[in-house]
CSV table of C-alpha atoms in Angstrom, one decimal:
chain,number,residue,atom,x,y,z
A,133,ALA,CA,-18.3,-1.2,-24.7
A,134,GLN,CA,-15.5,1.3,-24.7
A,135,SER,CA,-11.9,0.8,-23.8
A,136,VAL,CA,-8.7,2.8,-23.7
A,137,THR,CA,-5.1,1.6,-24.2
A,138,GLN,CA,-2.1,3.7,-23.1
A,139,LEU,CA,1.1,2.4,-24.7
A,140,GLY,CA,4.0,2.8,-22.4
A,141,SER,CA,3.5,2.7,-18.7
A,142,HIS,CA,6.7,4.8,-18.3
A,143,VAL,CA,8.1,7.5,-20.6
A,144,SER,CA,11.3,9.4,-20.0
A,145,VAL,CA,12.2,12.6,-21.9
A,146,SER,CA,14.9,15.2,-21.4
A,147,GLU,CA,13.9,18.7,-20.3
A,148,GLY,CA,13.1,20.7,-23.5
A,149,ALA,CA,12.3,17.6,-25.6
A,150,LEU,CA,9.1,16.6,-27.2
A,151,VAL,CA,6.6,14.8,-25.0
A,152,LEU,CA,4.4,12.2,-26.7
A,153,LEU,CA,2.0,10.0,-24.7
A,154,ARG,CA,0.0,7.5,-26.6
A,155,CYS,CA,-3.7,6.7,-26.2
A,156,ASN,CA,-5.8,4.5,-28.4
A,157,TYR,CA,-9.5,4.0,-27.8
A,158,SER,CA,-12.2,1.6,-28.8
A,159,SER,CA,-15.8,2.6,-29.1
A,160,SER,CA,-18.7,1.6,-31.3
A,161,VAL,CA,-20.2,5.1,-31.0
A,162,PRO,CA,-18.6,8.5,-31.2
A,163,PRO,CA,-16.4,9.0,-28.1
A,164,TYR,CA,-15.6,11.8,-25.8
A,165,LEU,CA,-12.0,11.6,-24.8
A,166,PHE,CA,-10.0,13.3,-22.0
A,167,TRP,CA,-6.5,13.5,-20.7
A,168,TYR,CA,-5.9,14.0,-17.0
A,169,VAL,CA,-2.8,14.6,-15.0
A,170,GLN,CA,-2.2,13.4,-11.5
A,171,TYR,CA,0.5,14.5,-9.1
A,172,PRO,CA,1.4,12.3,-6.2
A,173,ASN,CA,-1.4,12.0,-3.6
A,174,GLN,CA,-3.6,14.3,-5.5
A,175,GLY,CA,-6.8,14.1,-7.5
A,176,LEU,CA,-7.1,14.4,-11.3
A,177,GLN,CA,-6.6,17.6,-13.1
A,178,LEU,CA,-8.1,18.0,-16.6
A,179,LEU,CA,-5.6,18.8,-19.3
A,180,LEU,CA,-7.9,18.7,-22.3
A,181,LYS,CA,-10.9,17.1,-23.8
A,182,TYR,CA,-12.3,16.1,-27.2
A,183,THR,CA,-16.1,16.4,-27.5
A,184,SER,CA,-16.6,16.1,-31.2
A,185,ALA,CA,-15.8,19.7,-32.1
A,186,ALA,CA,-12.2,20.5,-33.4
A,187,THR,CA,-10.0,17.4,-33.8
A,188,LEU,CA,-6.9,19.3,-32.6
A,189,VAL,CA,-7.5,20.2,-29.0
A,190,LYS,CA,-5.4,22.5,-27.0
A,191,GLY,CA,-5.2,22.2,-23.3
A,192,ILE,CA,-3.5,23.7,-20.3
A,193,ASN,CA,0.3,23.9,-19.7
A,194,GLY,CA,1.1,23.8,-23.4
A,195,PHE,CA,-0.4,20.3,-24.0
A,196,GLU,CA,-2.4,19.4,-27.0
A,197,ALA,CA,-3.9,16.3,-28.5
A,198,GLU,CA,-5.3,15.3,-31.9
A,199,PHE,CA,-8.3,13.1,-32.4
A,200,LYS,CA,-7.7,10.7,-35.3
A,201,LYS,CA,-10.7,8.6,-36.0
A,202,SER,CA,-9.0,6.5,-38.7
A,203,GLU,CA,-6.3,5.5,-36.2
A,204,THR,CA,-8.6,5.5,-33.2
A,205,SER,CA,-6.0,7.6,-31.4
A,206,PHE,CA,-5.9,10.6,-29.1
A,207,HIS,CA,-2.2,11.1,-28.4
A,208,LEU,CA,-1.0,13.8,-26.0
A,209,THR,CA,1.9,16.0,-27.0
A,210,LYS,CA,3.9,18.9,-25.7
A,211,PRO,CA,6.7,20.5,-27.7
A,212,SER,CA,9.0,21.1,-24.9
A,213,ALA,CA,9.0,19.2,-21.6
A,214,HIS,CA,9.4,21.0,-18.3
A,215,MET,CA,10.5,19.4,-15.0
A,216,SER,CA,7.1,20.3,-13.6
A,217,ASP,CA,5.5,18.0,-16.2
A,218,ALA,CA,6.7,14.9,-14.3
A,219,ALA,CA,3.5,13.2,-13.2
A,220,GLU,CA,1.0,10.4,-14.0
A,221,TYR,CA,-1.1,10.9,-17.1
A,222,PHE,CA,-4.4,9.2,-17.7
A,223,CYS,CA,-6.4,9.0,-20.9
A,224,ASP,CA,-10.1,8.1,-20.6
A,225,VAL,CA,-13.2,7.7,-22.8
A,226,THR,CA,-16.8,8.0,-22.4
A,227,THR,CA,-19.8,8.1,-24.7
A,228,SER,CA,-23.0,10.1,-24.6
A,229,GLY,CA,-25.6,8.5,-22.4
A,230,THR,CA,-23.3,6.1,-20.5
A,231,TYR,CA,-21.6,8.9,-18.5
A,232,LYS,CA,-19.1,6.3,-17.2
A,233,TYR,CA,-15.4,7.1,-17.6
A,234,ILE,CA,-13.2,4.3,-18.7
A,235,PHE,CA,-9.6,5.1,-17.8
A,236,GLY,CA,-6.4,3.8,-19.3
A,237,THR,CA,-3.7,2.3,-17.2
A,238,GLY,CA,-1.8,5.5,-17.0
A,239,THR,CA,1.6,6.7,-18.2
A,240,ARG,CA,4.2,8.0,-15.8
A,241,LEU,CA,6.2,10.8,-17.3
A,242,LYS,CA,9.7,11.3,-16.1
A,243,VAL,CA,11.6,14.5,-17.1
A,244,LEU,CA,15.4,14.3,-17.1
A,245,ALA,CA,17.5,17.4,-16.4
B,156,GLY,CA,-16.2,27.0,-11.0
B,157,ALA,CA,-17.0,23.2,-10.9
B,158,VAL,CA,-15.2,22.4,-7.7
B,159,VAL,CA,-15.6,19.1,-5.9
B,160,SER,CA,-14.3,18.6,-2.4
B,161,GLN,CA,-13.7,15.5,-0.3
B,162,HIS,CA,-13.5,15.1,3.4
B,163,PRO,CA,-11.4,13.9,5.0
B,164,SER,CA,-8.3,14.0,2.8
B,165,ARG,CA,-6.6,11.4,4.9
B,166,VAL,CA,-7.9,8.9,7.4
B,167,ILE,CA,-6.4,6.1,9.4
B,168,CYS,CA,-8.7,3.6,11.1
B,169,LYS,CA,-8.4,0.3,12.9
B,170,SER,CA,-9.5,-2.9,11.3
B,171,GLY,CA,-13.1,-3.6,11.9
B,172,THR,CA,-14.3,-0.1,12.2
B,173,SER,CA,-16.3,1.9,9.6
B,174,VAL,CA,-15.2,5.1,7.9
B,175,LYS,CA,-17.3,7.7,6.1
B,176,ILE,CA,-16.0,9.8,3.2
B,177,GLU,CA,-17.9,12.8,1.9
B,178,CYS,CA,-17.9,14.2,-1.6
B,179,ARG,CA,-19.4,17.6,-2.2
B,180,SER,CA,-20.0,19.6,-5.3
B,181,LEU,CA,-19.4,23.2,-4.1
B,182,ASP,CA,-20.7,25.4,-6.8
B,183,PHE,CA,-22.9,23.2,-8.9
B,184,GLN,CA,-25.6,20.6,-8.5
B,185,ALA,CA,-24.7,17.1,-9.4
B,186,THR,CA,-27.3,14.6,-10.6
B,187,THR,CA,-24.7,11.8,-10.6
B,188,MET,CA,-21.6,11.2,-8.6
B,189,PHE,CA,-19.1,8.5,-9.1
B,190,TRP,CA,-16.8,6.7,-6.7
B,191,TYR,CA,-13.4,5.4,-7.8
B,192,ARG,CA,-10.7,3.4,-6.1
B,193,GLN,CA,-7.0,3.7,-7.0
B,194,PHE,CA,-4.3,1.3,-5.7
B,195,PRO,CA,-0.7,2.5,-5.7
B,196,LYS,CA,0.7,3.0,-9.1
B,197,GLN,CA,-2.5,1.9,-10.8
B,198,SER,CA,-5.4,3.4,-12.6
B,199,LEU,CA,-8.7,4.5,-11.3
B,200,MET,CA,-11.4,1.8,-11.1
B,201,LEU,CA,-15.0,2.8,-11.0
B,202,MET,CA,-16.7,1.4,-7.9
B,203,ALA,CA,-20.2,2.7,-8.2
B,204,THR,CA,-22.4,5.3,-9.7
B,205,SER,CA,-24.8,7.2,-7.4
B,206,ASN,CA,-27.8,9.2,-8.4
B,207,GLU,CA,-29.5,11.6,-6.1
B,208,GLY,CA,-32.4,10.1,-4.3
B,209,SER,CA,-31.9,6.5,-5.6
B,210,LYS,CA,-29.8,3.5,-4.9
B,211,ALA,CA,-26.3,3.4,-6.2
B,212,THR,CA,-25.3,1.1,-9.0
B,213,TYR,CA,-22.2,-0.9,-8.2
B,214,GLU,CA,-19.7,-2.3,-10.7
B,215,GLN,CA,-19.1,-6.0,-10.9
B,216,GLY,CA,-17.0,-7.3,-8.1
B,217,VAL,CA,-17.7,-4.4,-5.7
B,218,GLU,CA,-19.4,-5.4,-2.5
B,219,LYS,CA,-22.4,-3.1,-2.0
B,220,ASP,CA,-22.8,-4.2,1.7
B,221,LYS,CA,-19.2,-3.2,2.4
B,222,PHE,CA,-19.1,0.1,0.4
B,223,LEU,CA,-22.3,1.9,1.3
B,224,ILE,CA,-23.1,4.9,-0.8
B,225,ASN,CA,-25.6,7.5,0.0
B,226,HIS,CA,-26.5,10.4,-2.3
B,227,ALA,CA,-29.0,12.4,-0.3
B,228,SER,CA,-28.8,15.7,-2.0
B,229,LEU,CA,-27.7,17.2,-5.3
B,230,THR,CA,-24.4,18.3,-3.7
B,231,LEU,CA,-23.5,15.5,-1.4
B,232,SER,CA,-22.6,11.9,-1.7
B,233,THR,CA,-21.0,9.7,1.0
B,234,LEU,CA,-19.1,6.5,0.8
B,235,THR,CA,-18.9,4.4,4.0
B,236,VAL,CA,-16.4,1.6,4.2
B,237,THR,CA,-17.9,-0.8,6.7
B,238,SER,CA,-15.8,-3.2,8.8
B,239,ALA,CA,-12.7,-2.0,7.1
B,240,HIS,CA,-9.7,-4.3,6.6
B,241,PRO,CA,-6.1,-3.6,5.6
B,242,GLU,CA,-6.9,-4.6,2.0
B,243,ASP,CA,-9.4,-1.7,1.9
B,244,SER,CA,-6.5,0.7,2.2
B,245,SER,CA,-6.5,2.7,-0.9
B,246,PHE,CA,-7.0,6.2,-2.5
B,247,TYR,CA,-10.7,6.9,-3.0
B,248,ILE,CA,-11.7,9.6,-5.5
B,249,CYS,CA,-15.1,10.9,-6.2
B,250,SER,CA,-16.4,12.8,-9.2
B,251,ALA,CA,-19.5,14.7,-10.0
B,252,ARG,CA,-21.5,15.1,-13.2
B,253,PRO,CA,-23.3,18.5,-13.4
B,254,GLN,CA,-27.0,18.6,-13.7
B,255,THR,CA,-26.7,21.1,-16.6
B,256,GLY,CA,-24.1,21.9,-19.2
B,257,ASN,CA,-21.8,19.2,-20.7
B,258,LEU,CA,-23.4,16.1,-19.3
B,259,ASN,CA,-20.4,14.0,-20.4
B,260,GLU,CA,-18.0,15.8,-18.2
B,261,GLN,CA,-17.1,14.9,-14.6
B,262,TYR,CA,-15.3,17.0,-12.1
B,263,PHE,CA,-13.0,15.2,-9.7
B,264,GLY,CA,-12.4,15.6,-6.0
B,265,PRO,CA,-8.9,15.7,-4.6
B,266,GLY,CA,-9.1,12.2,-3.2
B,267,THR,CA,-9.1,10.5,0.3
B,268,ARG,CA,-6.3,8.3,1.4
B,269,LEU,CA,-7.6,5.5,3.6
B,270,THR,CA,-5.2,3.5,5.7
B,271,VAL,CA,-6.5,0.6,7.7
B,272,THR,CA,-4.3,-0.7,10.4
């Protein structure tokens, strides 16, 4: 079975500072990993995905994530936070054949002016 | 491409009534659709998986007689909340897995806010 752990339910950063949102996964088979962003009362928007190709994945809005198998991690980063990045971020995992997404508990990012 | 719509976006109903939520894949065919439930400030919890033309598979703890799912075509799945109660108030999100392409990817709808009074 797969699982995802997002460390830190709330993260606050200053505008212009580095954003780091942590995600660790557990899977007995090669995983597919995703990061989504959710704005209030809206659905999920895909930021980026890891599907066993390049370990450093670049996504939209300047976000990127690195798949580290040795650390079972897929942390999301952005060099410089913008006010518009304030939202809820979800990491999730699936594996080939199951097609079920297992979501982390989410991290609420707050950007301080 | 890969757009999923949900209708309605918001619905308010009285306790004891039934509510139907539609999920449509607009520009692709979806073999499988998923229904999630999200309580305020919480993550998405998978409720059920529906495959076109067959019965839905419900996750443990989800009442299949209360949450009726129909997946009659490759572009439409419906979730009916029967005899709704205030505790059913939640944000319901569907997703669709395309029939071709990256089979591990799902595309999410914008969600439906259900309020039961």
